[in-house]
Structures are given as structure tokens and as C-alpha cells.
PDB file of C-alpha atoms in Angstrom:
ATOM      1  CA  MET F 281     -30.589 -72.366  49.273  1.00  0.00           C
ATOM      2  CA  ASP F 282     -30.172 -68.599  49.268  1.00  0.00           C
ATOM      3  CA  LYS F 283     -28.274 -66.518  51.790  1.00  0.00           C
ATOM      4  CA  ASP F 284     -31.277 -64.225  52.214  1.00  0.00           C
ATOM      5  CA  LEU F 285     -33.298 -67.033  53.820  1.00  0.00           C
ATOM      6  CA  LEU F 286     -30.478 -67.844  56.242  1.00  0.00           C
ATOM      7  CA  ASP F 287     -30.159 -64.191  57.215  1.00  0.00           C
ATOM      8  CA  ARG F 288     -33.925 -63.993  57.744  1.00  0.00           C
ATOM      9  CA  ALA F 289     -33.887 -67.187  59.841  1.00  0.00           C
ATOM     10  CA  HIS F 290     -31.052 -65.887  62.012  1.00  0.00           C
ATOM     11  CA  ALA F 291     -32.831 -62.533  62.435  1.00  0.00           C
ATOM     12  CA  LEU F 292     -36.077 -64.251  63.485  1.00  0.00           C
ATOM     13  CA  ALA F 293     -34.336 -66.665  65.848  1.00  0.00           C
ATOM     14  CA  GLU F 294     -34.842 -66.077  69.547  1.00  0.00           C
ATOM     15  CA  GLU F 295     -32.146 -67.464  71.807  1.00  0.00           C
ATOM     16  CA  SER F 296     -32.560 -68.423  75.416  1.00  0.00           C
ATOM     17  CA  PHE F 297     -29.915 -69.905  77.670  1.00  0.00           C
ATOM     18  CA  LEU F 298     -30.521 -72.666  80.174  1.00  0.00           C
ATOM     19  CA  ALA F 299     -28.420 -74.364  82.792  1.00  0.00           C
ATOM     20  CA  GLY F 300     -28.247 -77.616  80.917  1.00  0.00           C
ATOM     21  CA  SER F 301     -26.775 -80.976  81.644  1.00  0.00           C
ATOM     22  CA  GLY F 302     -23.764 -81.925  79.623  1.00  0.00           C
ATOM     23  CA  PRO F 303     -20.015 -81.350  79.706  1.00  0.00           C
ATOM     24  CA  GLY F 304     -18.643 -78.809  82.138  1.00  0.00           C
ATOM     25  CA  GLY F 305     -18.687 -80.486  85.536  1.00  0.00           C
ATOM     26  CA  GLN F 306     -19.485 -78.108  88.377  1.00  0.00           C
ATOM     27  CA  ASN F 307     -19.392 -75.240  85.889  1.00  0.00           C
ATOM     28  CA  ALA F 308     -22.505 -76.717  84.183  1.00  0.00           C
ATOM     29  CA  ASN F 309     -24.448 -76.266  87.429  1.00  0.00           C
ATOM     30  CA  LYS F 310     -23.504 -72.612  87.749  1.00  0.00           C
ATOM     31  CA  VAL F 311     -23.493 -71.246  84.193  1.00  0.00           C
ATOM     32  CA  ALA F 312     -26.313 -71.282  81.653  1.00  0.00           C
ATOM     33  CA  THR F 313     -24.491 -72.744  78.661  1.00  0.00           C
ATOM     34  CA  GLU F 314     -27.310 -74.674  76.939  1.00  0.00           C
ATOM     35  CA  VAL F 315     -28.797 -72.727  74.032  1.00  0.00           C
ATOM     36  CA  GLN F 316     -32.408 -73.036  72.947  1.00  0.00           C
ATOM     37  CA  LEU F 317     -33.074 -71.522  69.527  1.00  0.00           C
ATOM     38  CA  ARG F 318     -36.703 -70.761  68.638  1.00  0.00           C
ATOM     39  CA  VAL F 319     -37.739 -69.863  65.079  1.00  0.00           C
ATOM     40  CA  ASN F 320     -41.291 -69.473  63.793  1.00  0.00           C
ATOM     41  CA  ILE F 321     -41.398 -71.358  60.496  1.00  0.00           C
ATOM     42  CA  TYR F 322     -44.473 -69.462  59.276  1.00  0.00           C
ATOM     43  CA  ALA F 323     -42.479 -66.210  59.433  1.00  0.00           C
ATOM     44  CA  LEU F 324     -39.801 -67.681  57.140  1.00  0.00           C
ATOM     45  CA  ARG F 325     -42.280 -67.599  54.200  1.00  0.00           C
ATOM     46  CA  LEU F 326     -41.014 -70.816  52.601  1.00  0.00           C
ATOM     47  CA  PRO F 327     -42.404 -72.265  49.363  1.00  0.00           C
ATOM     48  CA  PRO F 328     -45.090 -74.926  50.069  1.00  0.00           C
ATOM     49  CA  PRO F 329     -43.027 -78.026  49.125  1.00  0.00           C
ATOM     50  CA  VAL F 330     -40.035 -76.831  51.184  1.00  0.00           C
ATOM     51  CA  PHE F 331     -42.357 -75.977  54.077  1.00  0.00           C
ATOM     52  CA  ALA F 332     -43.872 -79.479  53.979  1.00  0.00           C
ATOM     53  CA  ARG F 333     -40.424 -81.125  53.945  1.00  0.00           C
ATOM     54  CA  LEU F 334     -39.283 -78.916  56.843  1.00  0.00           C
ATOM     55  CA  ARG F 335     -42.319 -79.929  58.905  1.00  0.00           C
ATOM     56  CA  THR F 336     -41.549 -83.584  58.247  1.00  0.00           C
ATOM     57  CA  LEU F 337     -37.839 -83.216  59.031  1.00  0.00           C
ATOM     58  CA  ALA F 338     -38.452 -81.180  62.193  1.00  0.00           C
ATOM     59  CA  GLY F 339     -40.751 -83.815  63.717  1.00  0.00           C
ATOM     60  CA  SER F 340     -41.011 -83.363  67.481  1.00  0.00           C
ATOM     61  CA  LYS F 341     -38.885 -80.196  67.385  1.00  0.00           C
ATOM     62  CA  LEU F 342     -41.900 -78.352  65.948  1.00  0.00           C
ATOM     63  CA  THR F 343     -44.516 -76.936  68.320  1.00  0.00           C
ATOM     64  CA  SER F 344     -48.218 -76.599  67.533  1.00  0.00           C
ATOM     65  CA  ALA F 345     -47.724 -72.821  67.255  1.00  0.00           C
ATOM     66  CA  GLY F 346     -45.237 -73.346  64.414  1.00  0.00           C
ATOM     67  CA  ASP F 347     -42.097 -72.708  66.438  1.00  0.00           C
ATOM     68  CA  LEU F 348     -39.042 -74.786  65.654  1.00  0.00           C
ATOM     69  CA  LEU F 349     -37.076 -75.530  68.851  1.00  0.00           C
ATOM     70  CA  ILE F 350     -33.419 -76.404  68.478  1.00  0.00           C
ATOM     71  CA  THR F 351     -31.270 -77.072  71.519  1.00  0.00           C
ATOM     72  CA  ALA F 352     -27.498 -77.346  71.745  1.00  0.00           C
ATOM     73  CA  ARG F 353     -25.634 -78.393  74.860  1.00  0.00           C
ATOM     74  CA  GLU F 354     -22.741 -80.467  73.606  1.00  0.00           C
ATOM     75  CA  HIS F 355     -20.080 -77.818  74.325  1.00  0.00           C
ATOM     76  CA  ARG F 356     -18.831 -76.206  77.525  1.00  0.00           C
ATOM     77  CA  THR F 357     -19.270 -72.593  76.414  1.00  0.00           C
ATOM     78  CA  GLN F 358     -22.346 -70.592  75.560  1.00  0.00           C
ATOM     79  CA  GLU F 359     -20.806 -69.264  72.341  1.00  0.00           C
ATOM     80  CA  ALA F 360     -19.885 -72.730  71.044  1.00  0.00           C
ATOM     81  CA  ASN F 361     -23.409 -73.970  71.766  1.00  0.00           C
ATOM     82  CA  ARG F 362     -24.883 -70.915  70.030  1.00  0.00           C
ATOM     83  CA  THR F 363     -22.796 -71.661  66.930  1.00  0.00           C
ATOM     84  CA  SER F 364     -23.829 -75.311  67.086  1.00  0.00           C
ATOM     85  CA  ALA F 365     -27.541 -74.439  67.336  1.00  0.00           C
ATOM     86  CA  ARG F 366     -27.309 -72.081  64.368  1.00  0.00           C
ATOM     87  CA  ALA F 367     -25.490 -74.765  62.362  1.00  0.00           C
ATOM     88  CA  LYS F 368     -28.279 -77.244  63.190  1.00  0.00           C
ATOM     89  CA  LEU F 369     -30.863 -74.726  61.971  1.00  0.00           C
ATOM     90  CA  GLU F 370     -28.941 -74.156  58.726  1.00  0.00           C
ATOM     91  CA  LYS F 371     -28.611 -77.919  58.153  1.00  0.00           C
ATOM     92  CA  LEU F 372     -32.339 -78.431  58.697  1.00  0.00           C
ATOM     93  CA  LEU F 373     -33.221 -75.648  56.241  1.00  0.00           C
ATOM     94  CA  GLU F 374     -30.691 -76.970  53.735  1.00  0.00           C
ATOM     95  CA  ASP F 375     -32.155 -80.487  53.943  1.00  0.00           C
ATOM     96  CA  ALA F 376     -35.671 -79.102  53.501  1.00  0.00           C
ATOM     97  CA  HIS F 377     -34.600 -77.307  50.306  1.00  0.00           C
ATOM     98  CA  ARG F 378     -33.081 -80.483  48.863  1.00  0.00           C
ATOM     99  CA  GLN F 379     -35.684 -82.199  46.714  1.00  0.00           C
ATOM    100  CA  PRO F 380     -35.669 -85.991  47.145  1.00  0.00           C
ATOM    101  CA  LYS F 381     -34.846 -88.075  44.107  1.00  0.00           C
ATOM    102  CA  ARG F 382     -37.788 -89.848  42.538  1.00  0.00           C
ATOM    103  CA  ARG F 383     -37.656 -93.599  42.794  1.00  0.00           C
ATOM    104  CA  ALA F 384     -37.592 -95.315  39.417  1.00  0.00           C
ATOM    105  CA  LYS F 385     -39.950 -98.290  39.270  1.00  0.00           C
ATOM    106  CA  THR F 386     -38.305-101.549  38.345  1.00  0.00           C
ATOM    107  CA  ARG F 387     -39.860-104.450  36.458  1.00  0.00           C
ATOM    108  CA  LEU F 388     -38.816-108.068  36.439  1.00  0.00           C
ATOM    109  CA  ASN F 389     -38.640-109.814  33.112  1.00  0.00           C
ATOM    110  CA  ARG F 390     -40.240-113.225  32.525  1.00  0.00           C
ATOM    111  CA  VAL F 391     -37.061-115.187  33.360  1.00  0.00           C
ATOM    112  CA  GLY F 392     -36.584-113.237  36.590  1.00  0.00           C
ATOM    113  CA  LYS F 393     -40.178-113.907  37.646  1.00  0.00           C
ATOM    114  CA  THR F 394     -39.893-117.660  37.024  1.00  0.00           C
ATOM    115  CA  GLN F 395     -36.563-117.830  38.887  1.00  0.00           C
ATOM    116  CA  ARG F 396     -38.068-115.962  41.836  1.00  0.00           C
ATOM    117  CA  LEU F 397     -41.093-118.261  41.967  1.00  0.00           C
ATOM    118  CA  LYS F 398     -38.875-121.318  41.639  1.00  0.00           C
ATOM    119  CA  SER F 399     -36.672-120.232  44.568  1.00  0.00           C
ATOM    120  CA  LYS F 400     -39.771-119.427  46.664  1.00  0.00           C
ATOM    121  CA  LYS F 401     -41.129-122.906  45.938  1.00  0.00           C
ATOM    122  CA  ALA F 402     -37.801-124.502  46.924  1.00  0.00           C
ATOM    123  CA  ARG F 403     -37.617-122.459  50.116  1.00  0.00           C
ATOM    124  CA  GLY F 404     -41.183-123.423  50.999  1.00  0.00           C
ATOM    125  CA  GLN F 405     -40.290-127.079  50.464  1.00  0.00           C
ATOM    126  CA  VAL F 406     -37.296-126.759  52.810  1.00  0.00           C
ATOM    127  CA  LYS F 407     -39.539-125.266  55.484  1.00  0.00           C
ATOM    128  CA  ALA F 408     -42.216-127.888  54.926  1.00  0.00           C
ATOM    129  CA  ASN F 409     -39.647-130.654  55.496  1.00  0.00           C
ATOM    130  CA  ARG F 410     -38.826-129.303  58.938  1.00  0.00           C
ATOM    131  CA  GLY F 411     -40.601-130.438  62.074  1.00  0.00           C
ATOM    132  CA  LYS F 412     -41.738-133.795  63.358  1.00  0.00           C
ATOM    133  CA  PRO F 413     -42.056-136.602  60.834  1.00  0.00           C
ATOM    134  CA  SER F 414     -45.512-138.066  60.472  1.00  0.00           C
ATOM    135  CA  ARG F 415     -46.278-141.739  61.189  1.00  0.00           C
ATOM    136  CA  SER F 416     -46.507-142.472  57.481  1.00  0.00           C
ATOM    137  CA  ASP F 417     -42.844-141.456  57.041  1.00  0.00           C
ATOM    138  CA  TRP F 418     -41.635-144.356  59.269  1.00  0.00           C
TER     139      TRP F 418
END
């Protein structure tokens, strides 16, 4: 992922501070330390596959208007939460740029198939032998 995209994301990010719950005790009630980072993903101009992965990764953090909402409230200070929110944004963008590995299809050979069917048959027999015995078994 290029540094230009990160700079653009940070420039487009709008920060708002809320009096959030979390660590800080009485201080948390008085000071707005929770950071809410809002970035419009359409303005980032991402390539289509990266954009699709970002939408999937963002999930409920994405609004219908295309804004990505990231909140951070795990620290006691506003600055630490701001750093944490920006790190979360960078991680999300980094994960969206990482292309998933393609799954290689596997095939069982003839011996493997027969062994599998044999074990299924044996397991079915074990399960069939459970339960109440019938009158003919007496």
C-alpha cells in the first residue's frame, strides 16, 4: 500500500470527540476523550477490487452514505485515542489492499474415497446399534 493513499485518507478524515465510556474514572465524565474518525471511502478513489474488500471488511462501520466510522476509546487521553483511531484506519486499508490467497482445490484418490466411505459405513453401523433393542434381539 502506498504512502500517498494513507496521506489522502488522513487528510480526508474528520475527527470528532465525544465524552465516551471507558477508562478514566471521573475524568471520563468531564473530558471528551473518545475519538470518532469519519472518512468517505468514495473520496479515497480506490481500485474496484480493493474498494469491494474494504466494504466487506468495514461491515457495520460503513454508513449508507459511504462514510467509514472508526471509534477509539480505549485510552485515557484524547491524543492516544486519536493515534489509535488512525492506526485502525491504516490497518483496515492495509487489509483491504492485501489480496486473499486462492484456495487450491483438492481431490481424493480412489483409495482415499474407499477408505472414507468405509469409515462412514462403520460409523453409521455404530449409530444404528445404539438405542433400544427390538423384541427380535431377545
